[in-house]
Structures are given as C-alpha cells and as structure tokens.
Short mmCIF file of C-alpha atoms and ligand atoms in Angstrom, two decimals:
data_model
loop_
_atom_site.label_atom_id
_atom_site.label_comp_id
_atom_site.label_asym_id
_atom_site.label_seq_id
_atom_site.Cartn_x
_atom_site.Cartn_y
_atom_site.Cartn_z
CA MET X 1 0.47 27.40 6.65
CA LYS X 2 0.93 24.92 9.58
CA VAL X 3 2.61 21.73 8.34
CA VAL X 4 2.68 18.24 10.43
CA ASP X 5 4.74 15.87 8.84
CA LEU X 6 3.58 12.24 9.76
CA ARG X 7 5.22 10.83 6.90
CA SER X 8 7.84 9.17 8.95
CA ASP X 9 9.74 8.98 12.05
CA THR X 10 12.83 9.26 9.76
CA PHE X 11 11.89 13.33 9.94
CA THR X 12 12.79 13.70 13.33
CA LYS X 13 15.02 16.35 14.37
CA PRO X 14 17.66 15.92 17.09
CA ASN X 15 16.62 16.98 20.76
CA PRO X 16 18.39 19.92 22.50
CA GLU X 17 20.72 17.53 24.80
CA MET X 18 22.05 16.15 21.47
CA TRP X 19 23.06 19.65 20.32
CA ASP X 20 24.59 20.45 23.76
CA MET X 21 26.65 17.06 23.21
CA LEU X 22 28.00 18.28 19.86
CA LYS X 23 29.06 21.52 21.30
CA SER X 24 30.84 19.84 23.90
CA LEU X 25 32.73 17.73 21.39
CA ASP X 26 36.32 18.25 20.57
CA ASN X 27 39.14 16.38 19.13
CA SER X 28 39.87 14.61 21.85
CA ARG X 29 36.47 12.88 21.34
CA ILE X 30 37.08 11.96 17.92
CA GLY X 31 39.33 9.72 15.49
CA ASP X 32 39.66 7.16 12.84
CA ASP X 33 36.80 4.84 13.15
CA VAL X 34 38.01 2.52 10.53
CA PHE X 35 41.37 2.01 12.92
CA GLY X 36 38.85 1.91 15.74
CA GLU X 37 40.17 4.93 17.10
CA ASP X 38 37.23 7.36 17.55
CA PRO X 39 36.48 7.27 21.09
CA SER X 40 32.79 8.61 20.90
CA VAL X 41 31.72 5.56 17.96
CA ASN X 42 33.71 3.12 20.80
CA GLU X 43 31.63 4.36 23.51
CA LEU X 44 28.32 4.46 21.56
CA GLU X 45 28.98 0.60 20.43
CA GLU X 46 29.74 0.02 23.76
CA LYS X 47 26.65 1.44 25.30
CA ALA X 48 24.51 -0.22 22.60
CA ALA X 49 25.75 -3.57 23.18
CA LYS X 50 25.18 -3.38 26.75
CA ILE X 51 21.52 -1.88 26.34
CA ILE X 52 20.77 -4.43 23.82
CA GLY X 53 22.24 -7.27 25.77
CA LYS X 54 24.76 -8.62 23.02
CA GLU X 55 28.48 -9.21 23.34
CA ALA X 56 29.52 -6.52 20.69
CA ALA X 57 28.00 -3.74 18.57
CA VAL X 58 28.82 -1.65 15.20
CA TYR X 59 27.93 1.48 14.11
CA ILE X 60 26.57 1.38 10.68
CA THR X 61 25.34 4.28 8.45
CA SER X 62 21.61 3.24 8.10
CA GLY X 63 19.19 0.31 8.92
CA THR X 64 19.38 -0.57 5.10
CA GLN X 65 23.05 -1.02 5.52
CA GLY X 66 22.82 -2.63 8.87
CA ASN X 67 20.11 -5.39 7.38
CA LEU X 68 22.51 -6.16 4.34
CA VAL X 69 25.94 -6.37 6.55
CA SER X 70 24.37 -8.59 8.70
CA LEU X 71 22.82 -11.06 5.75
CA LEU X 72 26.30 -10.96 4.30
CA ALA X 73 27.90 -12.17 7.55
CA HIS X 74 25.20 -14.68 8.40
CA THR X 75 25.34 -16.46 4.80
CA ASN X 76 27.10 -17.49 2.08
CA ARG X 77 26.26 -16.51 -1.66
CA GLY X 78 23.62 -19.10 -3.16
CA GLU X 79 21.84 -19.93 0.45
CA GLU X 80 18.51 -19.05 0.92
CA ILE X 81 16.81 -16.83 3.61
CA VAL X 82 13.29 -16.70 4.82
CA VAL X 83 11.59 -13.06 5.36
CA GLU X 84 8.24 -11.85 6.10
CA GLU X 85 6.47 -11.13 2.83
CA GLN X 86 5.72 -7.24 3.56
CA CYS X 87 9.16 -6.73 5.48
CA HIS X 88 11.63 -3.59 4.88
CA ILE X 89 14.52 -6.23 3.76
CA TYR X 90 12.11 -7.77 1.04
CA GLN X 91 9.95 -4.51 0.17
CA ASN X 92 12.28 -1.48 0.31
CA GLU X 93 15.88 -2.56 0.11
CA LEU X 94 16.11 -2.73 -3.56
CA SER X 95 16.98 -6.67 -3.82
CA SER X 96 20.32 -6.16 -2.29
CA ALA X 97 19.58 -9.27 -0.28
CA THR X 98 19.92 -10.97 -4.07
CA LYS X 99 21.76 -8.40 -5.84
CA ILE X 100 24.69 -8.04 -3.39
CA ALA X 101 24.73 -10.74 -1.15
CA GLY X 102 23.48 -13.51 -4.03
CA LEU X 103 20.67 -14.97 -1.63
CA LYS X 104 17.38 -16.55 -2.84
CA VAL X 105 14.45 -15.18 -0.59
CA ASN X 106 11.63 -17.01 0.30
CA LEU X 107 8.78 -15.54 1.94
CA TYR X 108 6.38 -16.07 4.71
CA SER X 109 2.91 -14.85 5.49
CA SER X 110 2.32 -13.56 9.07
CA ASN X 111 -0.41 -12.22 11.40
CA ARG X 112 1.02 -8.63 11.77
CA GLY X 113 4.56 -9.92 11.64
CA ALA X 114 4.10 -13.05 13.60
CA PRO X 115 4.50 -16.02 11.39
CA SER X 116 2.93 -19.35 11.83
CA ILE X 117 5.34 -22.03 12.84
CA ASP X 118 3.74 -24.86 10.66
CA GLU X 119 4.07 -22.57 7.37
CA LEU X 120 7.66 -21.99 8.32
CA GLN X 121 8.08 -25.86 8.56
CA LYS X 122 6.44 -26.36 5.34
CA ILE X 123 8.94 -23.92 3.75
CA ILE X 124 11.78 -25.74 5.45
CA GLU X 125 10.61 -29.12 4.30
CA ASN X 126 9.86 -28.09 0.67
CA ASP X 127 13.53 -26.70 0.53
CA ARG X 128 15.29 -30.15 1.84
CA GLU X 129 14.71 -31.53 -1.57
CA LYS X 130 16.37 -28.44 -3.07
CA GLU X 131 20.16 -27.94 -3.46
CA ASN X 132 20.49 -24.57 -1.57
CA PRO X 133 20.15 -24.49 2.06
CA ILE X 134 18.12 -22.16 3.83
CA THR X 135 20.58 -20.56 6.59
CA LEU X 136 18.98 -17.38 7.91
CA LEU X 137 15.45 -16.67 9.27
CA CYS X 138 14.42 -12.82 9.69
CA SER X 139 11.70 -11.37 11.57
CA GLU X 140 10.99 -7.36 11.76
CA ASN X 141 9.84 -6.04 15.47
CA THR X 142 8.29 -3.69 15.40
CA HIS X 143 6.83 -4.37 12.00
CA ASN X 144 6.46 -1.22 9.90
CA TYR X 145 3.90 -2.34 7.25
CA HIS X 146 1.31 -4.05 9.64
CA GLY X 147 1.10 -0.74 11.39
CA GLY X 148 4.23 -0.42 13.96
CA ALA X 149 2.94 -4.15 15.27
CA ILE X 150 4.64 -5.70 18.00
CA ILE X 151 6.16 -9.37 17.84
CA LYS X 152 5.75 -10.45 21.49
CA SER X 153 8.74 -12.12 23.19
CA GLU X 154 6.89 -15.30 23.58
CA ILE X 155 6.56 -15.47 19.65
CA LEU X 156 10.23 -14.59 19.12
CA ARG X 157 11.22 -17.37 21.44
CA ASP X 158 9.05 -19.84 19.42
CA ILE X 159 10.67 -18.70 16.56
CA LYS X 160 13.97 -18.95 17.99
CA GLN X 161 13.08 -22.29 18.90
CA PHE X 162 12.15 -23.25 15.29
CA ALA X 163 15.39 -21.65 13.90
CA GLU X 164 17.59 -23.55 16.35
CA LYS X 165 16.07 -27.05 15.69
CA ASN X 166 16.50 -26.46 11.91
CA GLY X 167 20.06 -24.99 12.11
CA LEU X 168 19.15 -21.55 11.07
CA LYS X 169 20.14 -18.39 12.62
CA LEU X 170 17.61 -15.85 13.38
CA HIS X 171 18.46 -11.81 12.52
CA LEU X 172 15.87 -9.26 13.86
CA ASP X 173 15.36 -6.17 11.82
CA GLY X 174 14.76 -4.14 15.06
CA ALA X 175 14.86 -0.78 13.30
CA ARG X 176 11.91 0.17 15.79
CA VAL X 177 12.73 -2.32 18.51
CA PHE X 178 12.92 0.03 21.31
CA ASN X 179 9.39 1.07 20.11
CA ALA X 180 8.40 -2.57 20.90
CA ALA X 181 10.15 -2.64 24.20
CA VAL X 182 8.54 0.58 25.57
CA GLY X 183 5.09 -0.68 24.05
CA LEU X 184 5.40 -4.16 25.86
CA GLY X 185 6.71 -2.13 29.05
CA VAL X 186 9.60 -4.58 29.11
CA ASN X 187 13.40 -4.16 29.02
CA VAL X 188 14.74 -4.52 25.10
CA THR X 189 16.74 -7.45 25.84
CA GLU X 190 13.63 -9.57 26.60
CA ILE X 191 12.92 -9.06 22.83
CA THR X 192 16.50 -9.64 21.70
CA LYS X 193 17.70 -12.31 23.96
CA HIS X 194 15.76 -14.69 21.48
CA VAL X 195 17.51 -13.38 18.35
CA ASP X 196 21.18 -13.96 17.32
CA SER X 197 21.63 -10.80 15.91
CA VAL X 198 19.98 -7.25 15.68
CA MET X 199 19.89 -3.84 13.66
CA PHE X 200 18.26 -0.90 15.45
CA CYS X 201 18.10 2.39 14.27
CA LEU X 202 19.08 5.68 15.91
CA SER X 203 17.64 8.03 13.47
CA LYS X 204 14.04 7.25 13.47
CA GLY X 205 12.05 7.54 16.83
CA LEU X 206 14.96 8.01 18.88
CA SER X 207 15.68 11.31 16.85
CA CYS X 208 19.27 10.96 15.53
CA PRO X 209 20.10 12.61 12.62
CA VAL X 210 21.84 9.38 11.11
CA GLY X 211 23.03 5.98 12.25
CA SER X 212 21.98 2.40 13.00
CA LEU X 213 23.92 -0.35 15.03
CA VAL X 214 24.14 -3.95 14.58
CA ALA X 215 24.54 -6.32 17.37
CA GLY X 216 25.40 -9.65 18.01
CA PRO X 217 28.25 -12.14 19.07
CA LYS X 218 31.72 -10.68 19.16
CA SER X 219 32.87 -13.09 16.06
CA PHE X 220 29.80 -12.05 14.03
CA ILE X 221 30.24 -8.35 14.64
CA SER X 222 33.98 -8.68 13.42
CA GLU X 223 32.53 -10.04 10.09
CA VAL X 224 30.00 -7.40 9.95
CA ARG X 225 32.91 -4.62 10.29
CA LYS X 226 34.64 -6.22 7.21
CA TYR X 227 31.17 -6.10 4.99
CA ARG X 228 30.50 -2.55 6.36
CA LYS X 229 33.84 -1.67 4.86
CA MET X 230 33.10 -3.43 1.55
CA VAL X 231 29.97 -1.89 0.96
CA GLY X 232 31.66 1.52 1.83
CA GLY X 233 30.09 2.35 5.27
CA GLY X 234 33.89 2.83 6.96
CA MET X 235 33.69 6.22 8.31
CA ARG X 236 36.54 8.21 9.70
CA GLN X 237 35.89 11.00 12.36
CA ALA X 238 32.45 9.45 12.76
CA GLY X 239 31.97 10.60 16.47
CA VAL X 240 30.69 13.91 15.25
CA ILE X 241 27.36 12.22 14.15
CA ALA X 242 27.75 9.25 16.62
CA SER X 243 27.77 11.31 19.71
CA PHE X 244 23.99 12.03 19.05
CA GLY X 245 23.79 8.28 19.74
CA LEU X 246 25.18 8.47 22.90
CA VAL X 247 22.17 10.66 24.24
CA ALA X 248 19.87 8.79 22.13
CA LEU X 249 20.15 5.72 24.31
CA GLU X 250 19.58 7.34 27.38
CA PRO X 251 16.53 5.73 29.26
CA LYS X 252 14.73 9.22 29.39
CA TRP X 253 15.14 9.39 25.47
CA ILE X 254 14.07 5.52 24.85
CA GLN X 255 10.86 6.15 27.51
CA ARG X 256 9.98 9.23 25.55
CA LEU X 257 8.90 6.93 22.66
CA LYS X 258 5.46 6.56 25.01
CA GLU X 259 4.47 9.70 23.85
CA ASP X 260 4.21 8.87 20.30
CA HIS X 261 2.55 5.78 20.87
CA ILE X 262 -0.10 7.97 22.79
CA ASN X 263 -0.34 10.36 19.93
CA ALA X 264 -0.83 7.56 17.32
CA LYS X 265 -3.57 6.10 19.56
CA ILE X 266 -5.28 9.49 20.02
CA LEU X 267 -5.10 9.95 15.99
CA ALA X 268 -6.67 6.56 15.40
CA GLU X 269 -9.53 7.37 17.82
CA GLY X 270 -10.11 10.86 16.27
CA ILE X 271 -10.18 9.46 12.77
CA GLU X 272 -12.56 6.49 13.75
CA SER X 273 -14.77 8.93 15.45
CA PHE X 274 -15.79 10.44 11.69
CA ASN X 275 -17.61 6.99 10.97
CA ILE X 276 -16.21 7.17 7.18
CA PRO X 277 -15.65 3.90 5.36
CA ILE X 278 -12.26 3.48 6.29
CA LYS X 279 -10.29 0.42 7.75
CA ILE X 280 -7.90 1.42 10.74
CA LEU X 281 -5.06 -0.68 12.00
CA ASN X 282 -4.96 -0.36 15.69
CA PRO X 283 -1.84 1.04 16.59
CA ASP X 284 0.57 -1.10 19.16
CA THR X 285 3.23 1.84 19.00
CA ASN X 286 3.72 4.80 16.82
CA ILE X 287 2.38 3.70 13.46
CA LEU X 288 -0.89 4.07 11.97
CA ILE X 289 -2.36 2.58 8.86
CA ILE X 290 -5.54 3.25 7.60
CA SER X 291 -6.84 1.72 4.39
CA VAL X 292 -9.38 3.28 1.97
CA PRO X 293 -12.38 1.41 -0.10
CA GLU X 294 -11.38 0.22 -3.45
CA GLY X 295 -11.84 2.64 -6.14
CA ILE X 296 -10.68 5.53 -4.07
CA ARG X 297 -7.61 7.19 -5.75
CA ILE X 298 -5.26 7.34 -2.82
CA GLY X 299 -2.87 9.58 -4.38
CA LYS X 300 -5.50 12.06 -4.49
CA VAL X 301 -6.25 11.65 -0.87
CA VAL X 302 -2.72 11.87 0.24
CA ARG X 303 -2.02 14.86 -2.15
CA THR X 304 -5.09 16.77 -0.67
CA LEU X 305 -4.15 16.05 2.92
CA GLY X 306 -0.58 17.48 1.79
CA ASN X 307 -2.55 20.78 0.53
CA GLU X 308 -4.03 21.15 3.83
CA GLY X 309 -0.46 20.92 5.55
CA ILE X 310 -0.98 17.17 6.77
CA LEU X 311 1.84 14.78 5.03
CA ALA X 312 1.13 11.21 4.99
CA PHE X 313 2.60 8.47 3.25
CA ASN X 314 0.62 6.08 0.58
CA ILE X 315 2.31 2.55 1.27
CA ASP X 316 0.21 1.16 -1.64
CA LYS X 317 -2.99 1.79 -3.45
CA HIS X 318 -5.07 1.23 -0.37
CA ARG X 319 -3.26 2.15 2.56
CA ILE X 320 -2.19 5.37 4.16
CA ARG X 321 0.57 5.49 6.99
CA PHE X 322 0.73 8.16 9.63
CA VAL X 323 3.67 8.39 11.92
CA THR X 324 4.34 9.84 15.23
CA HIS X 325 7.53 11.02 16.47
CA TYR X 326 9.37 13.62 18.50
CA GLY X 327 8.60 17.12 17.68
CA ILE X 328 4.88 16.23 17.29
CA ASN X 329 2.78 16.99 20.38
CA GLU X 330 -0.78 16.48 21.13
CA ASP X 331 -2.00 19.65 19.70
CA ASP X 332 -0.64 18.91 16.20
CA ILE X 333 -2.21 15.65 16.74
CA GLN X 334 -5.78 17.29 17.49
CA TYR X 335 -5.15 19.56 14.60
CA SER X 336 -4.19 16.59 12.15
CA ILE X 337 -7.73 14.97 13.13
CA LYS X 338 -9.53 18.02 12.38
CA LYS X 339 -7.76 18.41 8.82
CA ILE X 340 -7.96 14.71 7.89
CA GLY X 341 -11.55 14.58 8.65
CA THR X 342 -12.37 17.47 6.40
CA VAL X 343 -10.58 15.94 3.62
CA LEU X 344 -11.56 12.45 4.32
CA LYS X 345 -15.27 13.18 4.61
CA LYS X 346 -14.85 15.32 1.36
CA LEU X 347 -13.04 12.29 -0.74
CA LEU X 348 -14.91 9.18 0.52
C1 PLP L 401 11.52 -1.47 9.42
C2 PLP L 401 12.84 -0.88 8.78
N1 PLP L 401 13.66 -1.50 8.39
C3 PLP L 401 14.74 -0.93 8.31
C4 PLP L 401 14.64 0.37 7.69
C5 PLP L 401 15.96 1.25 6.92
O1 PLP L 401 16.35 2.21 7.86
P1 PLP L 401 17.05 3.37 7.04
O2 PLP L 401 16.05 4.24 6.38
O3 PLP L 401 17.93 4.00 8.26
O4 PLP L 401 17.96 2.69 5.68
C6 PLP L 401 13.42 0.95 7.78
C7 PLP L 401 13.24 2.45 7.41
O5 PLP L 401 12.50 3.22 7.16
C8 PLP L 401 12.59 0.19 8.55
O6 PLP L 401 11.33 0.96 8.69
#
C-alpha cells in the first residue's frame, strides 16, 4: 500500500547532494568538536551565522536542546520568561524551562503566534509587584500549532521594541524560520534582525537527518557552548552529521521549501472542496491544520486515515495536522486528498 507520511517534516530524508557530500568526507574533514577542532562543524557554524545575520552560531543536537541552552544562557534561575501559550517550548519540551533552567513560565495569548503588545504590557506590569524579574520573551516563527503561521517582520520589530523598552531579551524559536522567510519572500535576516538569539532546525524541511543551530552575539554563543556541554550535547567528530547542513543551507535547498508551501495549499484547497463540517486553518507555509466538530473521535479519524496509508498527527482532541516536506510531491498530495476525502466523508 502506498503510504504518504504527513505527520511531520521531521520524517524528511536527506537529499542526494547530502549523500554525495557524505561520500566525499574523509578524516581531514572531521575532528573533536568539543575542542573546536572539527572543520566541518566550524564551517557549518560560520556559514549559519552569516546566513542568519548573527555574530556566531553553534551546532546543537536538536531544536529542543537549542531552545533549552538558549534559555539557560539568557537567564538565571528563579527568573521568569514569557512565552506564547501554544508554543513548542511550553507544550512540548517537557517543562525543561522549569525543571532544568529553574524558570517560571508566563504565557501570552496570540493571533496565530503574534502577541498583543497591550497584553504583554499587562504581564510586565503585574510582574513588577513580584520578586522574580521577567528577563526573557520568546516567539515562535513559523508557529507550529497555529498551522505554520508566519509572524511578519514588522510584528517582530514591535515585539523587539517592547522587549528593549522593558529590559528583556528576545529569543526566537525559529525551528522553521526559513519557511517564514521563503513564505514572505524575504531574506531570513529581515526576520532575525529583530531578535537577540535564534534557534533553527536543519532536521525539518531542510532535510538533514539531525541537528539545529543557535545563533546570536559572540558572548551569548560562548555561554550556549558551555550549557550545551552541561546538558550532554558536546559531540566529538560531529562533522559526519554536520556536513549535511552545509548542503541544506545552500540557497537552492532553502528555496525548495516553496514546493512544500504550494503542496500544503493544494492539500487545503482539496480538503475544502469536499464541503464537510471541518474548519481549515489556511496554511501560510508547510503545515495544514484542520479542526473536526465536537463529538467526533479524533483518534479514530487519524487511525482510519493511517489504515488508508495517510499518516497525520492529532495535536489535541479537535485538531489534525498535515505537514508537507521534501520527498512528498504533488502526485502524493492529490492521492492524499482523495483518501482524506473518502475517510472524512465516511466519519463526519
Ligand atoms: C516550533 C518547534 N520548535 C522546536 C522543535 C524541536 O525540535 P527537535 O525535534 O529537533 O527537538 C520543534 C519540533 O518539531 C518545533 O516544531
């Protein structure tokens, strides 16, 4: 049976140029990265810092670890941070901000990831009465659980102005920041120039098997390196995996993300044409979220889709996520639309 895996862009497999790059590796291209002696990792970090528009960058095992070490480097134990209520840091990182970094986490609501400055102001004002200072604000762009929503550069600029006025640093969970840039048709620096630090993943739409980067000012990145070691993220001949990232960051592979965005739109339009009682969150990028009516057992919907070879992910009791990515072409999308139509018409 044909299977189309739309659960996440983390299921993406490496592109052929990555395998060619790996074949060309030899011992002269790897070294002990904990000593800063892996030429491939060093090259990747320099390349990433340049592309993302920051002084320095550091290679990290995963996006989750990248966010954690960024929080650790920006804050002190007992301080407070403010994050969006549906963000990955709060929803999916197993309370590491609290358990490991010793931080209290405040939440703001948002319009698909974009906060209201008035609400942020209220949070800060309430906090002034308390002992623990708020020192860090976080944003997520694109925003996963708001359907790959893009937070526009002007909005980030306003958030940054607010943060500066209140003495806060701004960290961006930019796991998919290149999707945001490609979606807006701007250079990624138009987004990252408004944040103090950014984490982005190589292992999602950029198709690498593993790895993320954290970028920011040099002094901040040296702190991040220490925390990376502390949480066990110091790798040795990491050039073996980091070299995939050198390919991923070539303009051609960044621009390829557009295909995923087009496929997500085709998928959304296809599902919309069925006229069934679901809500579709229009995809800005590569993530499509649909909501099914109350009373429908979402587990059954996802299981039935799976039995038909269409793998999707139920975010919660009402929402199903479909993610387009490298390896899924338009034919797969048309095939998926037919199968999804059959299942939804039967179950809704
Ligand atoms: C927005 C966001 N941030 C961070 C992460 C964590 O990345 P990783 O799976 O590499 O830990 C993810 C993973 O899906 C994500 O969607």
